[in-house]
CSV table of C-alpha atoms and ligand atoms in Angstrom, one decimal:
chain,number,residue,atom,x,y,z
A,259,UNK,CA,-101.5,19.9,-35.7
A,260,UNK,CA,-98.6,17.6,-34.5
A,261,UNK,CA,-97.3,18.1,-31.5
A,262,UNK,CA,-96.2,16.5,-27.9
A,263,UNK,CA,-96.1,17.5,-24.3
A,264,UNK,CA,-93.7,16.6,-21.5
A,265,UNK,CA,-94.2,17.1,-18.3
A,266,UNK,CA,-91.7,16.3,-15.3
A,267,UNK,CA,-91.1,13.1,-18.3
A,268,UNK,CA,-94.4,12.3,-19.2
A,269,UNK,CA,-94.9,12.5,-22.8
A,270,UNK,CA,-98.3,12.9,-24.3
A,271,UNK,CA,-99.4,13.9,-28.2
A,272,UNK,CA,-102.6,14.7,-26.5
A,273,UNK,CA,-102.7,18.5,-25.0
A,274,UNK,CA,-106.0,17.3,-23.2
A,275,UNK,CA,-103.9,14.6,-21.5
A,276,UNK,CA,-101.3,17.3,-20.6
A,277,UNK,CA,-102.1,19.2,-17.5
A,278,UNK,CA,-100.8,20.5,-14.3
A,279,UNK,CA,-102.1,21.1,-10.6
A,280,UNK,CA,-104.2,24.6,-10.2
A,281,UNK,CA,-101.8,25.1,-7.3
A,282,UNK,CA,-98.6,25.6,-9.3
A,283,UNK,CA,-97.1,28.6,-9.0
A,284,UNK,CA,-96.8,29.3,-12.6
A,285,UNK,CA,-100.1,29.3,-13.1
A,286,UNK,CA,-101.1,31.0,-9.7
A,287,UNK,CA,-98.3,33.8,-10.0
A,288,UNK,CA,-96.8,33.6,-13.0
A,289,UNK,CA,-94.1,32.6,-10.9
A,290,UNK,CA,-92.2,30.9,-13.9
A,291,UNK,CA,-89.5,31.2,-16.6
A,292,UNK,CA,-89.1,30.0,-19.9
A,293,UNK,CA,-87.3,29.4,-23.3
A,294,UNK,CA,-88.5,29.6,-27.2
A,295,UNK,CA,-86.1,27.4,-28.8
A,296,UNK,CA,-86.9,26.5,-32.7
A,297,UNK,CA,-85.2,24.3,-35.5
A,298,UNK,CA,-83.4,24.4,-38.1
A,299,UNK,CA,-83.3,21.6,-40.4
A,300,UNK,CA,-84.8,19.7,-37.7
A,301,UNK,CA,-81.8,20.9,-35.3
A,302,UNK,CA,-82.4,22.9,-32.3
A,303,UNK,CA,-81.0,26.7,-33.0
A,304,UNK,CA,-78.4,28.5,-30.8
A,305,UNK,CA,-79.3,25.7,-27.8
A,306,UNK,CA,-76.1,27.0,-25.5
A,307,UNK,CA,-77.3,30.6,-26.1
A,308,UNK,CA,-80.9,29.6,-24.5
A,309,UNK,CA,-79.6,27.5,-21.4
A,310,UNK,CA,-77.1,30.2,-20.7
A,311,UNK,CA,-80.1,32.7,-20.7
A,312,UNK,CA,-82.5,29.9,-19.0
A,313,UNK,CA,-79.7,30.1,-16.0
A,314,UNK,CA,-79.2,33.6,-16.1
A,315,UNK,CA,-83.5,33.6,-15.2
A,316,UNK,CA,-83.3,31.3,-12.7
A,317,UNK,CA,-80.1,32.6,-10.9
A,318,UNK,CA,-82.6,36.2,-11.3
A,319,UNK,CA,-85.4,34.8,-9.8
A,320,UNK,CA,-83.8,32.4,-7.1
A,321,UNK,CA,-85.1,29.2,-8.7
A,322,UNK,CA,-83.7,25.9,-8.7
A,323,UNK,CA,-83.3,24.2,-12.4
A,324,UNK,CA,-85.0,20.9,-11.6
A,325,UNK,CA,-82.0,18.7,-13.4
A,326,UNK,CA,-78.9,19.4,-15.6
A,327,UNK,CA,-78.6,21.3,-19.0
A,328,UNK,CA,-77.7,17.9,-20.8
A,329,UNK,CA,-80.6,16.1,-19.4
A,330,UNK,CA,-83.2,18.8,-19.9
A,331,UNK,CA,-81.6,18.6,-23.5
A,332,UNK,CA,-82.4,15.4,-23.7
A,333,UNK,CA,-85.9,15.5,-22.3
A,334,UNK,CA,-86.3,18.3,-25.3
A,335,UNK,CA,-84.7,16.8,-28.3
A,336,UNK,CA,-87.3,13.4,-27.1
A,337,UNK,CA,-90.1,15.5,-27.0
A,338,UNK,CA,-89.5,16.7,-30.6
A,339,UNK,CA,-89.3,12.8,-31.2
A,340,UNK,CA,-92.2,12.3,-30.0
A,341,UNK,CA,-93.6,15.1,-31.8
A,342,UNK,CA,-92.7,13.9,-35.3
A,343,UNK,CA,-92.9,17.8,-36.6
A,344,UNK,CA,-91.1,19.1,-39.4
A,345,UNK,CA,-89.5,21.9,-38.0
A,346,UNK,CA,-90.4,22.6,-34.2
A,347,UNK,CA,-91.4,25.3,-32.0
A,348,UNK,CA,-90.4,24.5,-28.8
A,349,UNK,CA,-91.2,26.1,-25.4
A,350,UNK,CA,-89.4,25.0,-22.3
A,351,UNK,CA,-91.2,26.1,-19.2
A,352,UNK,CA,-89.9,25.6,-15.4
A,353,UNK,CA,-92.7,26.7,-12.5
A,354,UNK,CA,-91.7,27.1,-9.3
A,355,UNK,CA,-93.5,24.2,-8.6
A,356,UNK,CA,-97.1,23.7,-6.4
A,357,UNK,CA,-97.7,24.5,-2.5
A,358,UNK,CA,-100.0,25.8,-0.2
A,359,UNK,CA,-101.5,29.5,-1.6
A,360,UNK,CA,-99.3,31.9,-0.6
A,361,UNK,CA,-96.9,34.3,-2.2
A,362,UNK,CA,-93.3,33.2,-0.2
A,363,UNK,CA,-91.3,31.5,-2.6
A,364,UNK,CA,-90.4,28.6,0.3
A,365,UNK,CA,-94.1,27.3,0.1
A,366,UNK,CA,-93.0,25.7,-3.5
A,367,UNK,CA,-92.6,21.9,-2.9
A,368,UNK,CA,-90.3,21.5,-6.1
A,369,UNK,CA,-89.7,23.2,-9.7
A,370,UNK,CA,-91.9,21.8,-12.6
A,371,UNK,CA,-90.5,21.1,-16.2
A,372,UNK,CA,-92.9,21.4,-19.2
A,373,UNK,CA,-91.9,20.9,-23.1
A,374,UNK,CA,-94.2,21.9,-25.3
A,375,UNK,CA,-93.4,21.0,-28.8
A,376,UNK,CA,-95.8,22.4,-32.0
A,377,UNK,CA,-95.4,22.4,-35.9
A,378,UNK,CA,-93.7,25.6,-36.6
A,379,UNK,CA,-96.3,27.9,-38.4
A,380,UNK,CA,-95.3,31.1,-39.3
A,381,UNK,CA,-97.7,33.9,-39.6
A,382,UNK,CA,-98.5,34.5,-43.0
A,383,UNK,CA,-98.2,38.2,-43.0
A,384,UNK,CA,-94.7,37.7,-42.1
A,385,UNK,CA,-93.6,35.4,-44.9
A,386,UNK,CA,-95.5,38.3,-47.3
A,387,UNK,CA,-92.1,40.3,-47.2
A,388,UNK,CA,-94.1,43.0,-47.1
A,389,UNK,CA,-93.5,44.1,-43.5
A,390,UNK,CA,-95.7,44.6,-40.2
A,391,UNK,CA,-97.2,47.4,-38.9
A,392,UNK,CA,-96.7,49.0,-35.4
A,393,UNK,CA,-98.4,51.3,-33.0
A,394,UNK,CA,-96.2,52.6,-30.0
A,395,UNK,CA,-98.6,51.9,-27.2
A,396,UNK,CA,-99.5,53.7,-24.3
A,397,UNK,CA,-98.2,50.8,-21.9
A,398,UNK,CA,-95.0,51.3,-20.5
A,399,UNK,CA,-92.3,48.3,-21.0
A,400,UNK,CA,-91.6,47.2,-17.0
A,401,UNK,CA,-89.7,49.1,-15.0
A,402,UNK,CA,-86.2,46.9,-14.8
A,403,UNK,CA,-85.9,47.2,-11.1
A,404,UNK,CA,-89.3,46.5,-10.7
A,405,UNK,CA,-89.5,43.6,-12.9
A,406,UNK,CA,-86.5,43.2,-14.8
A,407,UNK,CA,-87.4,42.9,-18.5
A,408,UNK,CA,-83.8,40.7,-19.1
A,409,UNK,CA,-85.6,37.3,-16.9
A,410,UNK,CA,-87.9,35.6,-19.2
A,411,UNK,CA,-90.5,35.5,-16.8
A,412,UNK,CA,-93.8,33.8,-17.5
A,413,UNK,CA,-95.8,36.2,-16.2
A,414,UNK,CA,-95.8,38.5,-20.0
A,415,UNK,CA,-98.8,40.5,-18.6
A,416,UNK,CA,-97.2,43.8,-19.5
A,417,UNK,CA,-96.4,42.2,-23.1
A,418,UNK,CA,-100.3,41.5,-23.6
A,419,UNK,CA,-101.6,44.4,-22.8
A,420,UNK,CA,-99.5,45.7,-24.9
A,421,UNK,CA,-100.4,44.0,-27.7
A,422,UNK,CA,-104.2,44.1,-27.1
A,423,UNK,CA,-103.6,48.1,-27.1
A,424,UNK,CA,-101.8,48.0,-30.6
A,425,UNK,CA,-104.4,45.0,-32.0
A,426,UNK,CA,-107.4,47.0,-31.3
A,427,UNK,CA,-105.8,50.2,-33.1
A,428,UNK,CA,-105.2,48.1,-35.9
A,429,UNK,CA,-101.5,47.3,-35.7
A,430,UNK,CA,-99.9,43.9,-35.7
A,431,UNK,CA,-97.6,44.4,-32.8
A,432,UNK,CA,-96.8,47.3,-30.7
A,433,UNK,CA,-93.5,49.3,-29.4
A,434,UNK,CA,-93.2,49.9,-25.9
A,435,UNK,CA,-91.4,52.6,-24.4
A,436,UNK,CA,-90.3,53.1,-20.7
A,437,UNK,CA,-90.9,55.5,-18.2
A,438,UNK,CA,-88.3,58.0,-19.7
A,439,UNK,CA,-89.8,57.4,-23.1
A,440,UNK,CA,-87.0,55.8,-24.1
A,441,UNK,CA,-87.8,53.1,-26.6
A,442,UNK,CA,-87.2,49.6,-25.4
A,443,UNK,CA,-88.7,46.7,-27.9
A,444,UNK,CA,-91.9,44.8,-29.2
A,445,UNK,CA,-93.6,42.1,-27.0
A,446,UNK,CA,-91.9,39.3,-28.5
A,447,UNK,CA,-89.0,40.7,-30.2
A,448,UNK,CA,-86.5,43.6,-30.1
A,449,UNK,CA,-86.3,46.4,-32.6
A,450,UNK,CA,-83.8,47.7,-34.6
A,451,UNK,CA,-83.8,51.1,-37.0
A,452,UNK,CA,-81.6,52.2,-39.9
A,453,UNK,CA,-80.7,55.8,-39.8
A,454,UNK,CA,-78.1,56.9,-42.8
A,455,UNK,CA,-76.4,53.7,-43.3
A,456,UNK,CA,-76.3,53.0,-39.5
A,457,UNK,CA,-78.1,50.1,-37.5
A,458,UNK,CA,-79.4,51.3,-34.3
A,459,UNK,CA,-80.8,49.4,-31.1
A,460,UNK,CA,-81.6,49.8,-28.0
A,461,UNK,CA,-78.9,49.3,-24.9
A,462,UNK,CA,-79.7,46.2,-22.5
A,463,UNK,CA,-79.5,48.8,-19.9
A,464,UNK,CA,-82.5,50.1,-20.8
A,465,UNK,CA,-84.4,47.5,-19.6
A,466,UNK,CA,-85.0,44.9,-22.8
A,467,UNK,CA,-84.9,41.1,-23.2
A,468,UNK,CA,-81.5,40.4,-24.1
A,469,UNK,CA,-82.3,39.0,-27.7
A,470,UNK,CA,-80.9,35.8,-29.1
A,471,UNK,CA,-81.5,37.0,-32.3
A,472,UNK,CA,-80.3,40.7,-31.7
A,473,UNK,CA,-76.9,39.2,-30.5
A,474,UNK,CA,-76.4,37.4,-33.6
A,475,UNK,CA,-77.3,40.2,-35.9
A,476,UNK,CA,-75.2,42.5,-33.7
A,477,UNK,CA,-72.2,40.2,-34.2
A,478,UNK,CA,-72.8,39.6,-38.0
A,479,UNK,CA,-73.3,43.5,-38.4
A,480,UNK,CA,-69.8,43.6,-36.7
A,481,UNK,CA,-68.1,40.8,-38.8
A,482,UNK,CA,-69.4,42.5,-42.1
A,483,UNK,CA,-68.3,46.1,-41.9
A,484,UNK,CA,-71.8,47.5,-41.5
A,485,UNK,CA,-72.0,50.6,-38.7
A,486,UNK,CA,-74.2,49.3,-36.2
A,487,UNK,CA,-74.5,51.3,-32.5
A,488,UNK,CA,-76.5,50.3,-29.5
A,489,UNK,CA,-77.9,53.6,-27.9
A,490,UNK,CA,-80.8,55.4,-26.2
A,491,UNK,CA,-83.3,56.4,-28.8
A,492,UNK,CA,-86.3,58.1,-28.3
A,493,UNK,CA,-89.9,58.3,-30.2
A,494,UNK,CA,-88.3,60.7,-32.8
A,495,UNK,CA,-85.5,58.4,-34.2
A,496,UNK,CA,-88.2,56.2,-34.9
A,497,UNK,CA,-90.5,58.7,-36.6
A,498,UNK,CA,-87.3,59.4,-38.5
A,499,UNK,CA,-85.9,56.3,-39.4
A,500,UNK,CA,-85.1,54.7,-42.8
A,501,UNK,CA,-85.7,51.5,-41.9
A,502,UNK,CA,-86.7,49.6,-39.1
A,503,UNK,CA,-87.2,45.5,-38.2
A,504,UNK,CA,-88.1,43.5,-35.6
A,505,UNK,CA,-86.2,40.4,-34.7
A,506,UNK,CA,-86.6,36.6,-32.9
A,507,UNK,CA,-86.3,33.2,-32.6
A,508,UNK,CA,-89.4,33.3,-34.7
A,509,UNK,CA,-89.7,36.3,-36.3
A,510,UNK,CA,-86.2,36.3,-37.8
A,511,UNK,CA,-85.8,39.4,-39.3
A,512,UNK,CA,-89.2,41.2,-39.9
A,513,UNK,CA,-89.4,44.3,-41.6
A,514,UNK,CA,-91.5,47.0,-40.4
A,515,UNK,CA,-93.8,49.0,-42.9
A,516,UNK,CA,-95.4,51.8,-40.7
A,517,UNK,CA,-95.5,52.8,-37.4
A,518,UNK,CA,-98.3,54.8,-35.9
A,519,UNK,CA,-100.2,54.6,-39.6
A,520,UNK,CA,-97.2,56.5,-41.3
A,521,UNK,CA,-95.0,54.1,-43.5
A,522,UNK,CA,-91.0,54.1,-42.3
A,523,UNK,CA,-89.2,54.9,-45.1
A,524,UNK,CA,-90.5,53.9,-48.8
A,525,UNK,CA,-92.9,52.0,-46.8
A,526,UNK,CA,-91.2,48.6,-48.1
A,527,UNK,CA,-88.6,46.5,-46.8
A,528,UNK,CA,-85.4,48.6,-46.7
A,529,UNK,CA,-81.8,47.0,-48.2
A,530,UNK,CA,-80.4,46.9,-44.9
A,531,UNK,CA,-82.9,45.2,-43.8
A,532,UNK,CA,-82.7,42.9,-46.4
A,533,UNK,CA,-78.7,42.8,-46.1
A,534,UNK,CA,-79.5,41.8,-42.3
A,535,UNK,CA,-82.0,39.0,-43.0
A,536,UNK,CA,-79.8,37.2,-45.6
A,537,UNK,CA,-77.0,37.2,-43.2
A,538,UNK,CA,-79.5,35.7,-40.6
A,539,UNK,CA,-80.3,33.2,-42.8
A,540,UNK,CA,-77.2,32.0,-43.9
A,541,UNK,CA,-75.9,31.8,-40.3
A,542,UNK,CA,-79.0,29.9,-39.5
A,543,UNK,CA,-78.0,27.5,-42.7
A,544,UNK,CA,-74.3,27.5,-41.6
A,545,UNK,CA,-75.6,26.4,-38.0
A,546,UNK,CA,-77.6,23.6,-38.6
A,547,UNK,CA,-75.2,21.6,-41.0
B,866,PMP,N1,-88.0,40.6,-26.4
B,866,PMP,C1,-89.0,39.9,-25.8
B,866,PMP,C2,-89.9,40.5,-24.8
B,866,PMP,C3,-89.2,38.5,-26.1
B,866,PMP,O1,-90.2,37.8,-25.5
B,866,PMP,C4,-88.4,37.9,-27.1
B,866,PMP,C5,-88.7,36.5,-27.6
B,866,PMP,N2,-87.9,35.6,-26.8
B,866,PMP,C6,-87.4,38.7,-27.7
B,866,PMP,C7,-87.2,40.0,-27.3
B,866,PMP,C8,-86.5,38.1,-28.8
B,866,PMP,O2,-85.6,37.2,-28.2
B,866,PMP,P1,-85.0,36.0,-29.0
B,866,PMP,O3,-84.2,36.6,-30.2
B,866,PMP,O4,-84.0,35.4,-28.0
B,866,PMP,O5,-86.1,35.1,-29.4
């Protein structure tokens, strides 16, 4: 698969070639934050969107970017270069940086920057049409004041655990609720139902990533007359929905099928859903002109 690596600037096709100390902090600690940009066309997506997020996890976590949103930019777009992909998956990562073992933050000599750049490959369940299937897991999404689920954190641990519980019952990805049982979102993605007529999602204040993709859609929804409300909602308004769909930076718009083994709706791909993904897609085309 094509790909590259940067790392602090050096630029490698070889992922053997690409590694960092055992004493950095993201690996140690998870002490880390990070950003799935794609492309369009070969353009990097909604690129202001992501650095104003990137900033918003730093600022949460009391790291120092290690240089300035034009250069990191820069350092990307070079790395997708280097890459020579068609269309690009592309993680930005910044650690903490390395130190002697210890948890204090002021052991970190100075934050790390890794680009990661793959082929973008698109599972091929997704691009089926026919719509995932989810299990709402025992594992509760994080507690916001404990770790806020809004910083995009690199330590995902409550994410894979949660999707190792829904894998081994047989789902594709799972739903996470929090300690209220409200419903919060998937563990790469947020979730949104259709209940007569009306999109529903989960408020940020309930403790969810803020979603690239759910901002857009929420906009879109907005600027095309279609009643869309974001509110608590519980177990039952999913057992009761319509439709429901996942969204990403990589999933797009992704139907849903069942939930807990018992199809939502007709059990295929609502036209709201639908509605939603065209209007994603033709933003996304709009974009990268
Ligand atoms: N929630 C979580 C936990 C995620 O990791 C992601 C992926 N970044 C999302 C939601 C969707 O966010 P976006 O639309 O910005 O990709």
């Amino acid at each position: 698969m094509r790909m590259a690596i940067s790392i602090d600037g050096n630029l490698t096709n070889d992922p053997a070639r690409a590694s960092i100390p055992v004493f950095d902090r993201g690996f140690l600690y998870g002490d880390s934050i990070y950003e799935v940009f794609r492309t369009y066309q070969g353009r990097l997506f909604a690129v202001n969107e992501h650095f104003d997020r990137l900033e918003r996890s730093a600022a949460a976590i009391g790291l120092r970017l290690p240089a300035g949103r034009e250069a990191i930019l820069k350092e990307i777009e070079k790395t997708v270069q280097a890459a020579g992909t068609a269309e690009s998956y592309v993680r930005l990562v910044i650690t903490r940086g390395g130190g002697d073992i210890g948890l204090d933050p002021a052991l970190a000599d100075r934050p790390r920057m890794i680009i990661l750049v793959k082929e973008l490959t698109l599972d091929p369940k997704w691009k089926s049409g026919q719509g995932i299937t989810l299990k709402v897991v025992n594992v509760r999404r994080n507690y916001k004041n404990a770790l806020s689920p809004a910083i995009k954190s690199g330590n995902y641990l409550n994410n894979v655990l949660a999707i190792a519980e829904a894998k081994a019952a047989g789902a594709d990805d799972a739903i996470m609720l929090d300690f209220e049982e409200k419903v919060t979102e998937s563990t790469t993605s947020n979730v949104f139902l259709v209940k007569n007529g009306v999109l529903l999602t989960p408020p940020l204040e309930v403790g969810i990533l803020e979603g690239i993709t759910r901002k857009i859609l929420l906009r879109l929804a907005g600027e095309n007359g279609i009643d869309v409300s974001e509110k608590d909602l519980w177990l039952r308004d999913l057992e009761s929905a319509d439709e429901m769909f996942l969204c990403g930076t990589i999933k797009e718009v992704l139907p849903v099928s069942a939930l807990d083994g018992k199809p939502i709706g007709s059990g295929r791909p609502g036209p709201l859903t639908m509605r939603m993904s065209s209007l994603f897609d033709e933003f996304t085309r709009r974009s990268s002109l």
